[in-house]
Structure formats: structure tokens, C-alpha cells
CSV table of C-alpha atoms in Angstrom, one decimal:
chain,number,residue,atom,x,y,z
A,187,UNK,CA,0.0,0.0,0.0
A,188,UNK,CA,3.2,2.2,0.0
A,189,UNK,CA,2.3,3.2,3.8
A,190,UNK,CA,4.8,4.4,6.0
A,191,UNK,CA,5.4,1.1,8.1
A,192,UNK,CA,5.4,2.0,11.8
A,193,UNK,CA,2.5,4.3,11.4
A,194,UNK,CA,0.3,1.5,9.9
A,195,UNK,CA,1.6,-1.0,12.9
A,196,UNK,CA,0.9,1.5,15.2
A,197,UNK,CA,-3.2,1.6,13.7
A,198,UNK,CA,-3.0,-2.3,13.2
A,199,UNK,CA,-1.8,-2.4,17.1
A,200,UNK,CA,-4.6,0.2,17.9
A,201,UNK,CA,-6.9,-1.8,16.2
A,202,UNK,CA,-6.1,-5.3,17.9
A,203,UNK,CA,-5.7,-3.3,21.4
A,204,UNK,CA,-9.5,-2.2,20.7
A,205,UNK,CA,-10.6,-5.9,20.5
A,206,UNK,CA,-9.2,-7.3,23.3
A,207,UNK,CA,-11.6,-7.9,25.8
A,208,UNK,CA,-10.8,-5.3,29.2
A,209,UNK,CA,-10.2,-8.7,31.2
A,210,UNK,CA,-6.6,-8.8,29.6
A,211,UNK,CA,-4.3,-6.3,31.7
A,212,UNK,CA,-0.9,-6.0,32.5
A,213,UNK,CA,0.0,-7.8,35.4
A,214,UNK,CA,-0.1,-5.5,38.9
A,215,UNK,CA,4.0,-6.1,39.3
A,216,UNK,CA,4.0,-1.9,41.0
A,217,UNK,CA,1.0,-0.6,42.1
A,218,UNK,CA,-2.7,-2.3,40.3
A,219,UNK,CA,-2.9,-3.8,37.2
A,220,UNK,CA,-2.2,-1.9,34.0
A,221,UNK,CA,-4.6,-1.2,31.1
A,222,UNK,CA,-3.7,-2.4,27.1
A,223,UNK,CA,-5.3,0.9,26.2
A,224,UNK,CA,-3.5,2.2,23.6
A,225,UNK,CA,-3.2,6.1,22.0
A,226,UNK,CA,-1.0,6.3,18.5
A,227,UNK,CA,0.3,9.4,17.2
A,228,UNK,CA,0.6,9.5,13.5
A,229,UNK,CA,3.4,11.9,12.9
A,230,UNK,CA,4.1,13.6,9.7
A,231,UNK,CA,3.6,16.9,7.7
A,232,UNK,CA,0.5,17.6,5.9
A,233,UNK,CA,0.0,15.4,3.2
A,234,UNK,CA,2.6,12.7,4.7
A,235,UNK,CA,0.9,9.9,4.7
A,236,UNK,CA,-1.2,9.5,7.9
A,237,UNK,CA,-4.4,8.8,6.3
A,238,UNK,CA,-2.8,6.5,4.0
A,239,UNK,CA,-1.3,4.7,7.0
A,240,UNK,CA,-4.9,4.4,8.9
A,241,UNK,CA,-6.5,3.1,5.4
A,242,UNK,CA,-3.5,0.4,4.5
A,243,UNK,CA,-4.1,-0.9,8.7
A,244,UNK,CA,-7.9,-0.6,7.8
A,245,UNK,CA,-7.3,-2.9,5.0
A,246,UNK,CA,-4.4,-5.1,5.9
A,247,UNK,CA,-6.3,-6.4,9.6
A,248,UNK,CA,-9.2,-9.0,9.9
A,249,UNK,CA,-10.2,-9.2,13.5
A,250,UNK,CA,-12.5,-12.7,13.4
A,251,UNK,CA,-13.7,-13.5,16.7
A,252,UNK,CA,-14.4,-17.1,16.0
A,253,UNK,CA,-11.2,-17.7,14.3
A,254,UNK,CA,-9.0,-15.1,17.0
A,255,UNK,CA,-10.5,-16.2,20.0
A,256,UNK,CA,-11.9,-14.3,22.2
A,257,UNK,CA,-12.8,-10.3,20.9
A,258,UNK,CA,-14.6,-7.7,21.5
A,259,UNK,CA,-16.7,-5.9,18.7
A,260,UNK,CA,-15.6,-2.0,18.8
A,261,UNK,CA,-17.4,0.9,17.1
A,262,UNK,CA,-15.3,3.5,15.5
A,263,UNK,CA,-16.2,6.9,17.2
A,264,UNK,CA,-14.7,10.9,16.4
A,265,UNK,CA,-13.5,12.6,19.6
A,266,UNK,CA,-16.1,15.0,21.3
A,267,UNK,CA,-16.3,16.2,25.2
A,268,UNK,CA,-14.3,14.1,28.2
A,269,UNK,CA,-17.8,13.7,29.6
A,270,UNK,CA,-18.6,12.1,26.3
A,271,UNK,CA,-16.1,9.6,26.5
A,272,UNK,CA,-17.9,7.7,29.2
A,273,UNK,CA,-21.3,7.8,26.8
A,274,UNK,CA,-19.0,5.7,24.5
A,275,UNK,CA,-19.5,3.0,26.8
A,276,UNK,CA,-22.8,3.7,29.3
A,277,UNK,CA,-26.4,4.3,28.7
A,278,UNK,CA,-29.6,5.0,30.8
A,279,UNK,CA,-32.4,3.5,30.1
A,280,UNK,CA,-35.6,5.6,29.7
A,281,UNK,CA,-37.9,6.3,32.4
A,282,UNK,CA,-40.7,3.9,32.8
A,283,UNK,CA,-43.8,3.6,35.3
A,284,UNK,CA,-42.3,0.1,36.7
A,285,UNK,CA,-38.3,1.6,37.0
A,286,UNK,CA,-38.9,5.5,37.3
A,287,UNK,CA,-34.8,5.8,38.3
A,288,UNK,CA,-33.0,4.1,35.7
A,289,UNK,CA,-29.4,3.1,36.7
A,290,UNK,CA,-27.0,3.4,34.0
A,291,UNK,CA,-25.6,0.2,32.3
A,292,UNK,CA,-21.9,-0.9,30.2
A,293,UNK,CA,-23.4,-1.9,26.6
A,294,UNK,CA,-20.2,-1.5,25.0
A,295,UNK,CA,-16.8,-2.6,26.5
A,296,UNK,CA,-14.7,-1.0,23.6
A,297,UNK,CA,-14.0,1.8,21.3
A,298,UNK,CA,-11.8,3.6,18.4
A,299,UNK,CA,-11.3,6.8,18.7
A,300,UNK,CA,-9.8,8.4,15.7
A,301,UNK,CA,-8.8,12.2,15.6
A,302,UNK,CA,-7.9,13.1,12.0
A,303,UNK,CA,-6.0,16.5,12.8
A,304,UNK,CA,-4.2,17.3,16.1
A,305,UNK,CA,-6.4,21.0,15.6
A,306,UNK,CA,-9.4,19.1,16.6
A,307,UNK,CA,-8.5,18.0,19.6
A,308,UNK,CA,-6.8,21.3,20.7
A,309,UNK,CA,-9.7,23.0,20.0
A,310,UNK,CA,-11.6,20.9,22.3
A,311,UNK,CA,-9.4,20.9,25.0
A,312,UNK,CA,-9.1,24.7,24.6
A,313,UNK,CA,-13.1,25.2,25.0
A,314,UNK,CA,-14.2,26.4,28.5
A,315,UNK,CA,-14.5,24.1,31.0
A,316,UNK,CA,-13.2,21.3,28.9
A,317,UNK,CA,-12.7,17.9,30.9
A,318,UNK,CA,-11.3,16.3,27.7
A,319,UNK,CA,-7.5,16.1,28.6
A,320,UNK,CA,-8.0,15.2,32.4
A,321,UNK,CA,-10.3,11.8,30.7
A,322,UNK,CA,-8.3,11.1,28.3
A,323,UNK,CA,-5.2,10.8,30.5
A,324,UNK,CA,-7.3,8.9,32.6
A,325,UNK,CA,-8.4,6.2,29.9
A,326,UNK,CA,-5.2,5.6,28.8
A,327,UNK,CA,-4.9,4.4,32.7
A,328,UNK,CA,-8.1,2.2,32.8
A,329,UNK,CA,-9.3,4.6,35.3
A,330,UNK,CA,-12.6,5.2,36.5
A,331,UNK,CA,-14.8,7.7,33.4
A,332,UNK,CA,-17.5,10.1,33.9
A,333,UNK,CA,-18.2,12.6,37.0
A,334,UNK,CA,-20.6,13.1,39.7
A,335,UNK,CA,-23.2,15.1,38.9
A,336,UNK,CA,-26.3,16.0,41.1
A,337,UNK,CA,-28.4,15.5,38.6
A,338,UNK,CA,-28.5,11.7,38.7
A,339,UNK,CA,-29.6,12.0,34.5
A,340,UNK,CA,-25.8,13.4,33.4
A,341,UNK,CA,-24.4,10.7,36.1
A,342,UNK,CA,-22.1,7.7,33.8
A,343,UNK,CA,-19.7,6.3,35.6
A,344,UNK,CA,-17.3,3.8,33.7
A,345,UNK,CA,-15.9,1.2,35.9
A,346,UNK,CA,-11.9,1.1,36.1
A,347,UNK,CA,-10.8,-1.7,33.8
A,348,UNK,CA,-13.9,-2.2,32.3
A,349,UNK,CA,-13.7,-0.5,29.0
A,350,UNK,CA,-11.0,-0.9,26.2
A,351,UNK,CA,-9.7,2.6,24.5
A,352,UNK,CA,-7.7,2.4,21.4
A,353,UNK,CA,-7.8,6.3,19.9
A,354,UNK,CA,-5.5,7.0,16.6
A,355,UNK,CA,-4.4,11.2,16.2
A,356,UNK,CA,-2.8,12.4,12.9
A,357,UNK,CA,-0.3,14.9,14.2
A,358,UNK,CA,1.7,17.6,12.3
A,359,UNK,CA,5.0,17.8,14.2
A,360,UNK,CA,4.2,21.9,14.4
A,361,UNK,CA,0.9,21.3,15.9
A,362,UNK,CA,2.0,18.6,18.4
A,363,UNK,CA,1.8,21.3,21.8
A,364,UNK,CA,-2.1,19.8,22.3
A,365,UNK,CA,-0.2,16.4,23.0
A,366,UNK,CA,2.2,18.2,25.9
């Protein structure tokens, strides 16, 4: 696919990282146990090849659960608020007369983030108020997403270690300060 190589194993690891189940950690050898989640930086001027890198992985990887063993299906999701990031993986159900305070529940274990241009994500972290960097730094720990709100509607609390987060970031080298 005349891809640069390390950029397209770094999307193929990205993608592979995103469908193994959150079970799989690293083992606790200081401190608790480690999290596979995985964040790539595709480095490169504009024009360098960083989309051509995602699309060769894209092509190059089948990810069969019956044939790979155990794997978990992952939707492939753009980058929006840090409280978002926990609505990748929780819901609330809707109000009914029978259960008329919902708790919220995991329906999805794992996700790929993809971030075309670095700009986008500094433009989110720069909005007022942003959470994004503070959750992101977070799930690339395996620690515990979402925030306590009083309102018990805006409440999603992820579990630690019970969500896999791959996310992918084309990055101009000049536009690199939103990863510092």
C-alpha cells in the first residue's frame, strides 16, 4: 500500500488493542494492574501519509472472533467532550412507570477513537471548561470515566478496567503542543 510502516503498525496495534476484551491487563507487578489501552500518534507533515497509514491498517487487519478467540466488537467513534467519553460505553435506560430511576448500564466494552487532525483536539481541550484532557489521561490508565453530577440523568460512571480505549491522532509535528 506504499504506507509508511510503523505508522500503519501502530493503527494495526490500535486496532487489535480495541478488540481485546478489558479482562486482559498487565500484570499488577508496582501498584494495580495496567490497562492495554493504547493512544497512537501518526506523525508527519500535511500530506505525509497519515491517512494513507490508517487506510492500508484498515485494509491489511481482519479481526474474526471465532477464528481469533476471544474479541470484542468496537465501534469507531470521532473525539467529542471528556464527559462524552464515558457515553461511549454507558447508557440510561428511559424512564418507565415500573423503573422511574433508571441506573445506567456498560453496553459497550470498547472503542476507536480516531482524531484526523491534532487542531481538533486542541480545539476541544481549549473550549471552556473542557474535561477532555483530564479523561483522556485517565483512559489511557483504565481509570474510573464520567463525574458526579447532582443531577442523577448526566451521572455515567465507567468502571476502572472495564472498557477498552484504542484512539488514533494524525499529528503535524508543528501542531504537536495539544499532545504536551
Amino acid at each position: 500500500q506504499y504506507a509508511a510502516p510503523w505508522a500503519t503498525l501502530g493503527v494495526v496495534l490500535a486496532h487489535v488493542v480495541a478488540a481485546t476484551p478489558p479482562v486482559v491487563q498487565l500484570p499488577a507487578t508496582v501498584g494495580g494492574y495496567g490497562s492495554l489501552n493504547l493512544f497512537v500518534a501518526l506523525g508527519a507533515r500535511s500530506g505525509g501519509g497519515k491517512g494513507a497509514a490508517e487506510a492500508a491498517a484498515t485494509r491489511c487487519i481482519t479481526i474474526d472472533p471465532v477464528r481469533s478467540g476471544p474479541c470484542t466488537s468496537y465501534p469507531k467513534h470521532a473525539l467529542g467532550s471528556g464527559e462524552g467519553l464515558a457515553h461511549m460505553f454507558m447508557k440510561r435506560p428511559k424512564v418507565t412507570k415500573e423503573n422511574p430511576d433508571p441506573e445506567p448500564f456498560q453496553y459497550n466494552t470498547a472503542a476507536l477513537v480516531t482524531v484526523a487532525e491534532i487542531d481538533t483536539l486542541t480545539a476541544l481541550q481549549g473550549r471552556t471548561g473542557s474535561t477532555l484532557a483530564g479523561q483522556l489521561r485517565q483512559a489511557a490508565m483504565g481509570e474510573q470515566l464520567g463525574f458526579f453530577y447532582v443531577d442523577k440523568e448526566k451521572r455515567m460512571p465507567v468502571p476502572e478496567h472495564m472498557y477498552r480505549l484504542s484512539l488514533v491522532a494524525g499529528v503535524q509535528p508543528k501542531r504537536a503542543a495539544a499532545l504536551l
